[in-house]
Short mmCIF file of C-alpha atoms and ligand atoms in Angstrom, two decimals:
data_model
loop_
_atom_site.label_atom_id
_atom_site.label_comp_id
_atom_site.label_asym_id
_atom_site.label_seq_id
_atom_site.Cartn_x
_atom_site.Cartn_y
_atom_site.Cartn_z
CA UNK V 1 -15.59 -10.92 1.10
CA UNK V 2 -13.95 -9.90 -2.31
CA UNK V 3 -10.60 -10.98 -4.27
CA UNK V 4 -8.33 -8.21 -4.96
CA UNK V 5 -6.01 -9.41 -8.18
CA UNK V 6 -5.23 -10.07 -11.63
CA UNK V 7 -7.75 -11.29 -13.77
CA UNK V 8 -6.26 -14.41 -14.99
CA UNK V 9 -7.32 -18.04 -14.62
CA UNK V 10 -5.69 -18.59 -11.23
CA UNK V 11 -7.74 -15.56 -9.20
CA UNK V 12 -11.27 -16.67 -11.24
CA UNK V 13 -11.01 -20.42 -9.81
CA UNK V 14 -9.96 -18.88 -6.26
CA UNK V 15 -13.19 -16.75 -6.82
CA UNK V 16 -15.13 -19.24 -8.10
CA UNK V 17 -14.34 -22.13 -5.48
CA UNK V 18 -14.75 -19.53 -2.68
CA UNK V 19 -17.95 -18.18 -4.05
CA UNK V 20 -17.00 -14.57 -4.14
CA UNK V 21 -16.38 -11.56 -7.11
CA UNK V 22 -12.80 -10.86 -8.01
CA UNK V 23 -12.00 -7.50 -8.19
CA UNK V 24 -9.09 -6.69 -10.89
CA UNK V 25 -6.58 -5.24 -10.41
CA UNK V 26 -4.44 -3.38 -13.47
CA UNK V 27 -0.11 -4.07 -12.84
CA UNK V 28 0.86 -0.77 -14.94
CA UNK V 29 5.21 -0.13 -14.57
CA UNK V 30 5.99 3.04 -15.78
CA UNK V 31 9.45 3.42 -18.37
CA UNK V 32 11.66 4.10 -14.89
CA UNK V 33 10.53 1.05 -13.66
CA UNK V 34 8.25 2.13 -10.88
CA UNK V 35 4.87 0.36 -10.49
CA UNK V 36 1.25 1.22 -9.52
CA UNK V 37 -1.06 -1.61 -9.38
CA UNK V 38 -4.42 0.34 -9.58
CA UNK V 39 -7.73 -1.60 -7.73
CA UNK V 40 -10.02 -1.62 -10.42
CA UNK V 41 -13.40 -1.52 -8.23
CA UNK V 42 -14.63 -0.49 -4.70
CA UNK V 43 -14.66 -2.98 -2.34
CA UNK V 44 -15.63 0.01 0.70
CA UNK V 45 -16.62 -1.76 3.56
CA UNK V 46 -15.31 -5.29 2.65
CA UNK V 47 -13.06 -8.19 4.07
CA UNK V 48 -10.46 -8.53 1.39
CA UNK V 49 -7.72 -11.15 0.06
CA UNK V 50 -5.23 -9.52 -2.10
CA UNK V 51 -4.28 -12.74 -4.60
CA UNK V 52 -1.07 -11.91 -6.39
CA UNK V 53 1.40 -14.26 -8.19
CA UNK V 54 5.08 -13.52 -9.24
CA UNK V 55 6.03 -14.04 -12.56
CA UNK V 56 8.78 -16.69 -13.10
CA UNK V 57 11.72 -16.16 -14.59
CA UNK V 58 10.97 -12.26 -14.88
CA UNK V 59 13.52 -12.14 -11.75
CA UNK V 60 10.88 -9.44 -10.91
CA UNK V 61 10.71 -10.44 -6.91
CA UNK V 62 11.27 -6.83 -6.45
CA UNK V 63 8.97 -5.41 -8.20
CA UNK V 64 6.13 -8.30 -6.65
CA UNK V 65 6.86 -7.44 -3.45
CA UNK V 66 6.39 -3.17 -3.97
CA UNK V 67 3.00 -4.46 -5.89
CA UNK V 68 2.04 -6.42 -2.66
CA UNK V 69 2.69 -3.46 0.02
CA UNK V 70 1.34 -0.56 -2.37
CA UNK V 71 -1.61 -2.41 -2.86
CA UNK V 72 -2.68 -3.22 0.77
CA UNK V 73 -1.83 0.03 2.03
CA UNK V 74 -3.90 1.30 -0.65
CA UNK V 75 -6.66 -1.29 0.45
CA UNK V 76 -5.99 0.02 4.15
CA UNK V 77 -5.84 3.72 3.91
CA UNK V 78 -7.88 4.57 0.74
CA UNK V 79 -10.45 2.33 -0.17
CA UNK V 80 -11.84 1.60 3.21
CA UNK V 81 -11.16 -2.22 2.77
CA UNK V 82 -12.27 -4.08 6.29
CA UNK V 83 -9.57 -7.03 7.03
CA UNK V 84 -6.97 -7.51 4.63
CA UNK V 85 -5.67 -10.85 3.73
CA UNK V 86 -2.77 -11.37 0.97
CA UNK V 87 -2.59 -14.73 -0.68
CA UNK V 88 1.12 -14.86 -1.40
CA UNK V 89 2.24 -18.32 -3.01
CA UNK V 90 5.51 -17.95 -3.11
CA UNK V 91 6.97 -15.64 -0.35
CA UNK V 92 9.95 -13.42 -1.70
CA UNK V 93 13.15 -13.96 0.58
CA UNK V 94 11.98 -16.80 2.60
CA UNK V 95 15.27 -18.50 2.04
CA UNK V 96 16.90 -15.87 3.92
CA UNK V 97 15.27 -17.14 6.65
CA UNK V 98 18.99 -16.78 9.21
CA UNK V 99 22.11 -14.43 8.79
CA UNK V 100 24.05 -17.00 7.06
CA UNK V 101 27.06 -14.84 6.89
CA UNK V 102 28.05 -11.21 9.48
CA UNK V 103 26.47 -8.68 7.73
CA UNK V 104 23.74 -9.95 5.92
CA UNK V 105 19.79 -9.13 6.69
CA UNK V 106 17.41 -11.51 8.42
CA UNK V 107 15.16 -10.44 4.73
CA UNK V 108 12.32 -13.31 5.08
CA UNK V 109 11.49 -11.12 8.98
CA UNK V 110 11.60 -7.82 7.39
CA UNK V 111 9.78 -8.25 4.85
CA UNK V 112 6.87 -9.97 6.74
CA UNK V 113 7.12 -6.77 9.25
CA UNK V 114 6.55 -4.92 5.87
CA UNK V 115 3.80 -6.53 5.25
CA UNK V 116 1.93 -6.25 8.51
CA UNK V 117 2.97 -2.49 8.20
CA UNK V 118 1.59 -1.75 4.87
CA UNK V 119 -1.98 -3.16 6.94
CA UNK V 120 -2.23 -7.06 5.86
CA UNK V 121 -3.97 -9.15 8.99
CA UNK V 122 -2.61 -12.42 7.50
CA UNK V 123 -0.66 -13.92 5.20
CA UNK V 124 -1.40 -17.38 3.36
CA UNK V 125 1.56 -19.07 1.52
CA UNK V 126 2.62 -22.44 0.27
CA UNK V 127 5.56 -24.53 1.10
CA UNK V 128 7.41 -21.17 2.59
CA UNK V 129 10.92 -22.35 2.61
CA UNK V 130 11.85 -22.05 6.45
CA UNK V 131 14.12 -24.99 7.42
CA UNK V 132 15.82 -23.09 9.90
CA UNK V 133 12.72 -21.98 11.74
CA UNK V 134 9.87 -23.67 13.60
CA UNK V 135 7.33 -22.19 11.71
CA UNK V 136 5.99 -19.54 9.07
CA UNK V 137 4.08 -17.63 11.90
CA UNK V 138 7.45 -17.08 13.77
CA UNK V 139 7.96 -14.40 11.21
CA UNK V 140 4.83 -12.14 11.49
CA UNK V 141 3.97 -10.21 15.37
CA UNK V 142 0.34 -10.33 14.69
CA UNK V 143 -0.60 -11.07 11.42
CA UNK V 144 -1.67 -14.44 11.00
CA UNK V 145 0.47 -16.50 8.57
CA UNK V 146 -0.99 -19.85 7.01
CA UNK V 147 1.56 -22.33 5.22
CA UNK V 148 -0.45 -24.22 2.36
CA UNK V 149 1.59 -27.62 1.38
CA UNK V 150 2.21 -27.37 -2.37
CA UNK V 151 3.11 -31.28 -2.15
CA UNK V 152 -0.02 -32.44 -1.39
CA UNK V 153 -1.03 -30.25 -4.90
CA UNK V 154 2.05 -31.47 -6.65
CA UNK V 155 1.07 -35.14 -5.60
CA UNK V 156 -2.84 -34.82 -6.97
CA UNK V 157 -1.13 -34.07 -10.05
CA UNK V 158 1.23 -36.54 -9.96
CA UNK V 159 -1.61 -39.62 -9.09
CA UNK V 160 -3.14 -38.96 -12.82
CA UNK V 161 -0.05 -40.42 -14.13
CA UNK V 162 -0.29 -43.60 -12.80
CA UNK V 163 3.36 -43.62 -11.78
CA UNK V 164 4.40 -47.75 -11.40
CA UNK V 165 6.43 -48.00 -8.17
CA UNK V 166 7.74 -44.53 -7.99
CA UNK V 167 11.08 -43.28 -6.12
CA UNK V 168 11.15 -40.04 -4.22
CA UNK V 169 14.44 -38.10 -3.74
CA UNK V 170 14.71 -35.10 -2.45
CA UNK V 171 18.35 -33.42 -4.66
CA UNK V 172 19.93 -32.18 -1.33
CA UNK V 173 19.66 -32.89 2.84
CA UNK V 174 17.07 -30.25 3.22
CA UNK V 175 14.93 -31.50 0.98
CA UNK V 176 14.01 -34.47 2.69
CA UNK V 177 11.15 -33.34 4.19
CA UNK V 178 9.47 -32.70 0.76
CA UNK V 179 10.60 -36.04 -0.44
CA UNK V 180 8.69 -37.58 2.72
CA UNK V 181 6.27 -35.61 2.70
CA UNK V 182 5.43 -36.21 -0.81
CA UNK V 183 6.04 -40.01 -1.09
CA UNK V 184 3.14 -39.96 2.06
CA UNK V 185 0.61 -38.37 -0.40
CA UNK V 186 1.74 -40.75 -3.19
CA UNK V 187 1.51 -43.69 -0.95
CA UNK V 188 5.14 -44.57 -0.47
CA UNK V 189 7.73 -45.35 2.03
CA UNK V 190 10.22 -45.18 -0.59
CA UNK V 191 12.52 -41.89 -0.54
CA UNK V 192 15.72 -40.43 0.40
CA UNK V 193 18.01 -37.71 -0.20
CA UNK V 194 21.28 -36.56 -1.86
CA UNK V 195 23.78 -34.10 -0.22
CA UNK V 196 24.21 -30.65 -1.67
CA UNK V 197 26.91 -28.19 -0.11
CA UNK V 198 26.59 -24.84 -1.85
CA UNK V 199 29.32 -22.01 -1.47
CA UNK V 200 27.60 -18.95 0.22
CA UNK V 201 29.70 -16.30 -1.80
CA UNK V 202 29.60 -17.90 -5.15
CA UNK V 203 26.35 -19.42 -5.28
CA UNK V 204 28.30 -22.84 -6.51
CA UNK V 205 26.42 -26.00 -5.40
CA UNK V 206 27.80 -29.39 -5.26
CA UNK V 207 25.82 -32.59 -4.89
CA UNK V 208 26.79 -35.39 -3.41
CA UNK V 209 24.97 -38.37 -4.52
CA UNK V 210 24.83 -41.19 -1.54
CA UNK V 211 24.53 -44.57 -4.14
CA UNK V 212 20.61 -45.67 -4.15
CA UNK V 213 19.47 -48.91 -6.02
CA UNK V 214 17.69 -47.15 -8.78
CA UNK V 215 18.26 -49.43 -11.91
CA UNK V 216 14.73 -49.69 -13.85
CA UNK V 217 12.82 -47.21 -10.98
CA UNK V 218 11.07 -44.45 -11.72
CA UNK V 219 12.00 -41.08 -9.66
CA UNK V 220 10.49 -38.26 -8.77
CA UNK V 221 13.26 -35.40 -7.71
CA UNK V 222 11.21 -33.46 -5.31
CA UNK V 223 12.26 -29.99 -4.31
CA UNK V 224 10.38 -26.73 -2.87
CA UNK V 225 12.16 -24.11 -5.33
CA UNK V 226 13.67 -24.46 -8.10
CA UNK V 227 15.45 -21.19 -9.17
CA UNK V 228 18.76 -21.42 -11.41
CA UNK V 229 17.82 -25.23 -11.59
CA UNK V 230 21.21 -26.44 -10.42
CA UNK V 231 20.20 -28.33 -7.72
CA UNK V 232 17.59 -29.94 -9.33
CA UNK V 233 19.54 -30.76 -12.31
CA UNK V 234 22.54 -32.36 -10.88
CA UNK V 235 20.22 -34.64 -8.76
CA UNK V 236 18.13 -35.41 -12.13
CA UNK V 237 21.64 -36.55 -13.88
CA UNK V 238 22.53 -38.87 -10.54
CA UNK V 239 19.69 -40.61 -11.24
CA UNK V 240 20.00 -40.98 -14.69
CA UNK V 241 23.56 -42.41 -13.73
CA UNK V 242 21.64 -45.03 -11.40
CA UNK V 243 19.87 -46.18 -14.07
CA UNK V 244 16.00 -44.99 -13.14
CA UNK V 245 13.64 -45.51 -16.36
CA UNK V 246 12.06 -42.30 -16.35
CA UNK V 247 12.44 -39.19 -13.70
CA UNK V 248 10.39 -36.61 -13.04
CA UNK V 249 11.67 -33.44 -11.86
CA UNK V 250 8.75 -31.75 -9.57
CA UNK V 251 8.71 -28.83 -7.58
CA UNK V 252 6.51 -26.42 -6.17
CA UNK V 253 7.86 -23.09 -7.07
CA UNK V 254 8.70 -22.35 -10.51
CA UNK V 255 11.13 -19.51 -9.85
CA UNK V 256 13.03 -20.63 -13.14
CA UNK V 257 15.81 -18.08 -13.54
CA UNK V 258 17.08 -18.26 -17.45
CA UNK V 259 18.33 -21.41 -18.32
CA UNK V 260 17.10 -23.21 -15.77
CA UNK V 261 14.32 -25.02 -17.30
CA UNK V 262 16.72 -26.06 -20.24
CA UNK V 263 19.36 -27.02 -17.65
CA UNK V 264 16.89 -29.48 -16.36
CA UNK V 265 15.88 -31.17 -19.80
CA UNK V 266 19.58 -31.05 -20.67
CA UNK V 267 20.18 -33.22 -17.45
CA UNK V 268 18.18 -36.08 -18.49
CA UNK V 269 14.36 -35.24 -17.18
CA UNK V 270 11.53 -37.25 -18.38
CA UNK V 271 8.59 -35.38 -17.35
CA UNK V 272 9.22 -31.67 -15.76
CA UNK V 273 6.40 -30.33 -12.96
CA UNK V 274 5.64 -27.61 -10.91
CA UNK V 275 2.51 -26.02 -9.25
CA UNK V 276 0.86 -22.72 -10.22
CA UNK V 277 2.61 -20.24 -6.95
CA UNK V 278 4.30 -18.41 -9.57
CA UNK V 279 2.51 -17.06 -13.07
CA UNK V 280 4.03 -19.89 -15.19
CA UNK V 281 3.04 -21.27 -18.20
CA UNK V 282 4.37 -24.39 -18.13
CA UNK V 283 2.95 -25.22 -14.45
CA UNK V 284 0.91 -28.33 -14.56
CA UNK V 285 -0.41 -28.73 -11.18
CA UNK V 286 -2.38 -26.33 -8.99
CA UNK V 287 -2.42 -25.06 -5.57
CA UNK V 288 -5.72 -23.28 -6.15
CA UNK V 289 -8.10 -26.02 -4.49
CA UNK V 290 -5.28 -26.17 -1.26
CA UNK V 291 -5.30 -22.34 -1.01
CA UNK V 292 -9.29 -21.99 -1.29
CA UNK V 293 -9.89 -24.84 1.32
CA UNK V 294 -7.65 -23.06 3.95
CA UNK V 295 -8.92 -19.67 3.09
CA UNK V 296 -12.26 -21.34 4.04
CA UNK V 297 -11.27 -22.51 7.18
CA UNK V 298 -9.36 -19.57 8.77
CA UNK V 299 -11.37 -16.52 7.55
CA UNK V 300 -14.50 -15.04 8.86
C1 R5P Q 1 17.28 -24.59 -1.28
O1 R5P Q 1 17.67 -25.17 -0.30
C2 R5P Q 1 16.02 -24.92 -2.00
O2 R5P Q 1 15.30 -25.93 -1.37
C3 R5P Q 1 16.29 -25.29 -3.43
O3 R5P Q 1 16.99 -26.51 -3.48
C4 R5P Q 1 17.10 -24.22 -4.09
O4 R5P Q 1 16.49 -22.97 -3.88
C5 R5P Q 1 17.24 -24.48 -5.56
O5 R5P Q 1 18.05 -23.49 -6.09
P1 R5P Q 1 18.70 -23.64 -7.50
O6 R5P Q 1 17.60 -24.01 -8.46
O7 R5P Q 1 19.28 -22.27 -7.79
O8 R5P Q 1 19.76 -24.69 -7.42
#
């Protein structure tokens, strides 16, 4: 068994925890703007997983997801790679997980057909943002797909700070799930969950924040993604507004289009954290020891 990826600190602790070499891999974009992400090794004869982050706020989804299906068709048809498994942290157009309006694609199925096309036997993720369906494996017809929680990662981090009495809200009705799911890890029964209607054509969002006793609490606004940091910021300055001490704005995907980070600060945040699924420097927890303990119990 080999890694297949970048050379940076996230692939060497995957490699290291696992036990195995890393294999690197060079991400050259030529002046047009296409890409060739050249294996730099042989890994003939070998099981592989194909670790490779996006960058946040590059908006260069894209461009990760040609990386992802040149390289494992590469692995497949000309480097004599044995199973191929991709380590995807955050999956590219899981939110478009239904046809929301007549039209539109079903982009989180194609793109997981795409995947199992370009040769990949399974996919592991974390937190795959797929409200609207049972589960991530729905997607794939016969690659295996694993679904890492980033919460339980976002939650070791959050333990170190000895958080007194903490608050979980999750900024909108979907996001309860993370907000229970997280307060579990922290110990909690207490969390809830604003409303958050968004306008399909616009991309407008507007919270509505249900009144919570809040006054002197501190709160952790729990979301999967964070991406133009709307969401996340109008649920920060609600409970600001109800008078919590300190909140922390946590989430596992740094997506982090421009502005958003500053949109958050500018909202009142305390403390601002997200996990490593995305190449980010700012990212203070890690879904490295999740990922490498699942990788250990589904692969040969
Ligand atoms: C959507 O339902 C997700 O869980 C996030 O709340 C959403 O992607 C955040 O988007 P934005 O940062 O653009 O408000």
């Amino acid at each position: 068994m080999l890694i297949v990826g970048p050379d940076d600190e996230f692939n060497r602790k995957l490699a290291s925890l696992l036990k195995v070499d890393l294999v690197p891999i060079e991400r050259r974009k030529f002046p047009d703007g296409e890409l060739c992400p050249r294996i730099m090794g042989e890994v003939s004869g070998e099981d592989v997983i194909v670790s490779m982050r996006m960058k946040a706020g590059a908006a260069d989804v894209n461009d990760y997801l040609v990386e992802l299906l040149l390289t494992a068709r590469n692995l497949r048809e000309h480097m004599n790679a044995n199973g191929i498994w991709a380590v995807i942290p955050y999956f590219p157009y899981a939110r478009q997980d239904e046809i929301f309006r007549k039209g539109e694609p079903l982009s989180s199925k194609y793109v997981a057909e795409l995947l199992e096309e370009s040769g990949v036997d399974g996919v592991f993720s974390v937190t795959v943002h797929l409200h609207r369906r049972k589960s991530f494996g729905e997607l794939f017809s016969k690659a295996r797909a694993v679904n890492v929680d980033g919460m339980k990662s976002l939650a070791r981090y959050l333990k170190t700070l000895n958080l007194e009495n903490p608050f979980v809200l999750g900024p909108d009705t979907e996001s309860i799930v993370w907000a229970r799911d997280l307060a579990r890890y922290l110990g909690t029964e207490d969390y809830d969950s604003f409303k958050k209607e968004r306008d399909l054509a616009t991309g407008e969002i507007k919270t509505t924040a249900k009144e919570l006793d809040l006054k002197g609490r501190v709160v952790i606004v729990a979301d999967d993604i964070v991406s133009t940091g709307g969401t996340m910021a109008n649920a920060v300055r609600e409970a600001k507004r109800m008078g919590a001490k300190l909140v922390i704005s946590a989430f596992v995907h740094p997506v982090l289009a421009r502005g958003a980070f500053d949109r958050i600060l500018g909202a009142g945040a305390d403390v601002i954290v997200g996990t490593d699924t995305l190449e980010w420097a700012g990212s203070k927890a890690t879904v490295v020891e999740e990922l490498a303990e699942s990788l250990k119990e589904v692969l040969p």
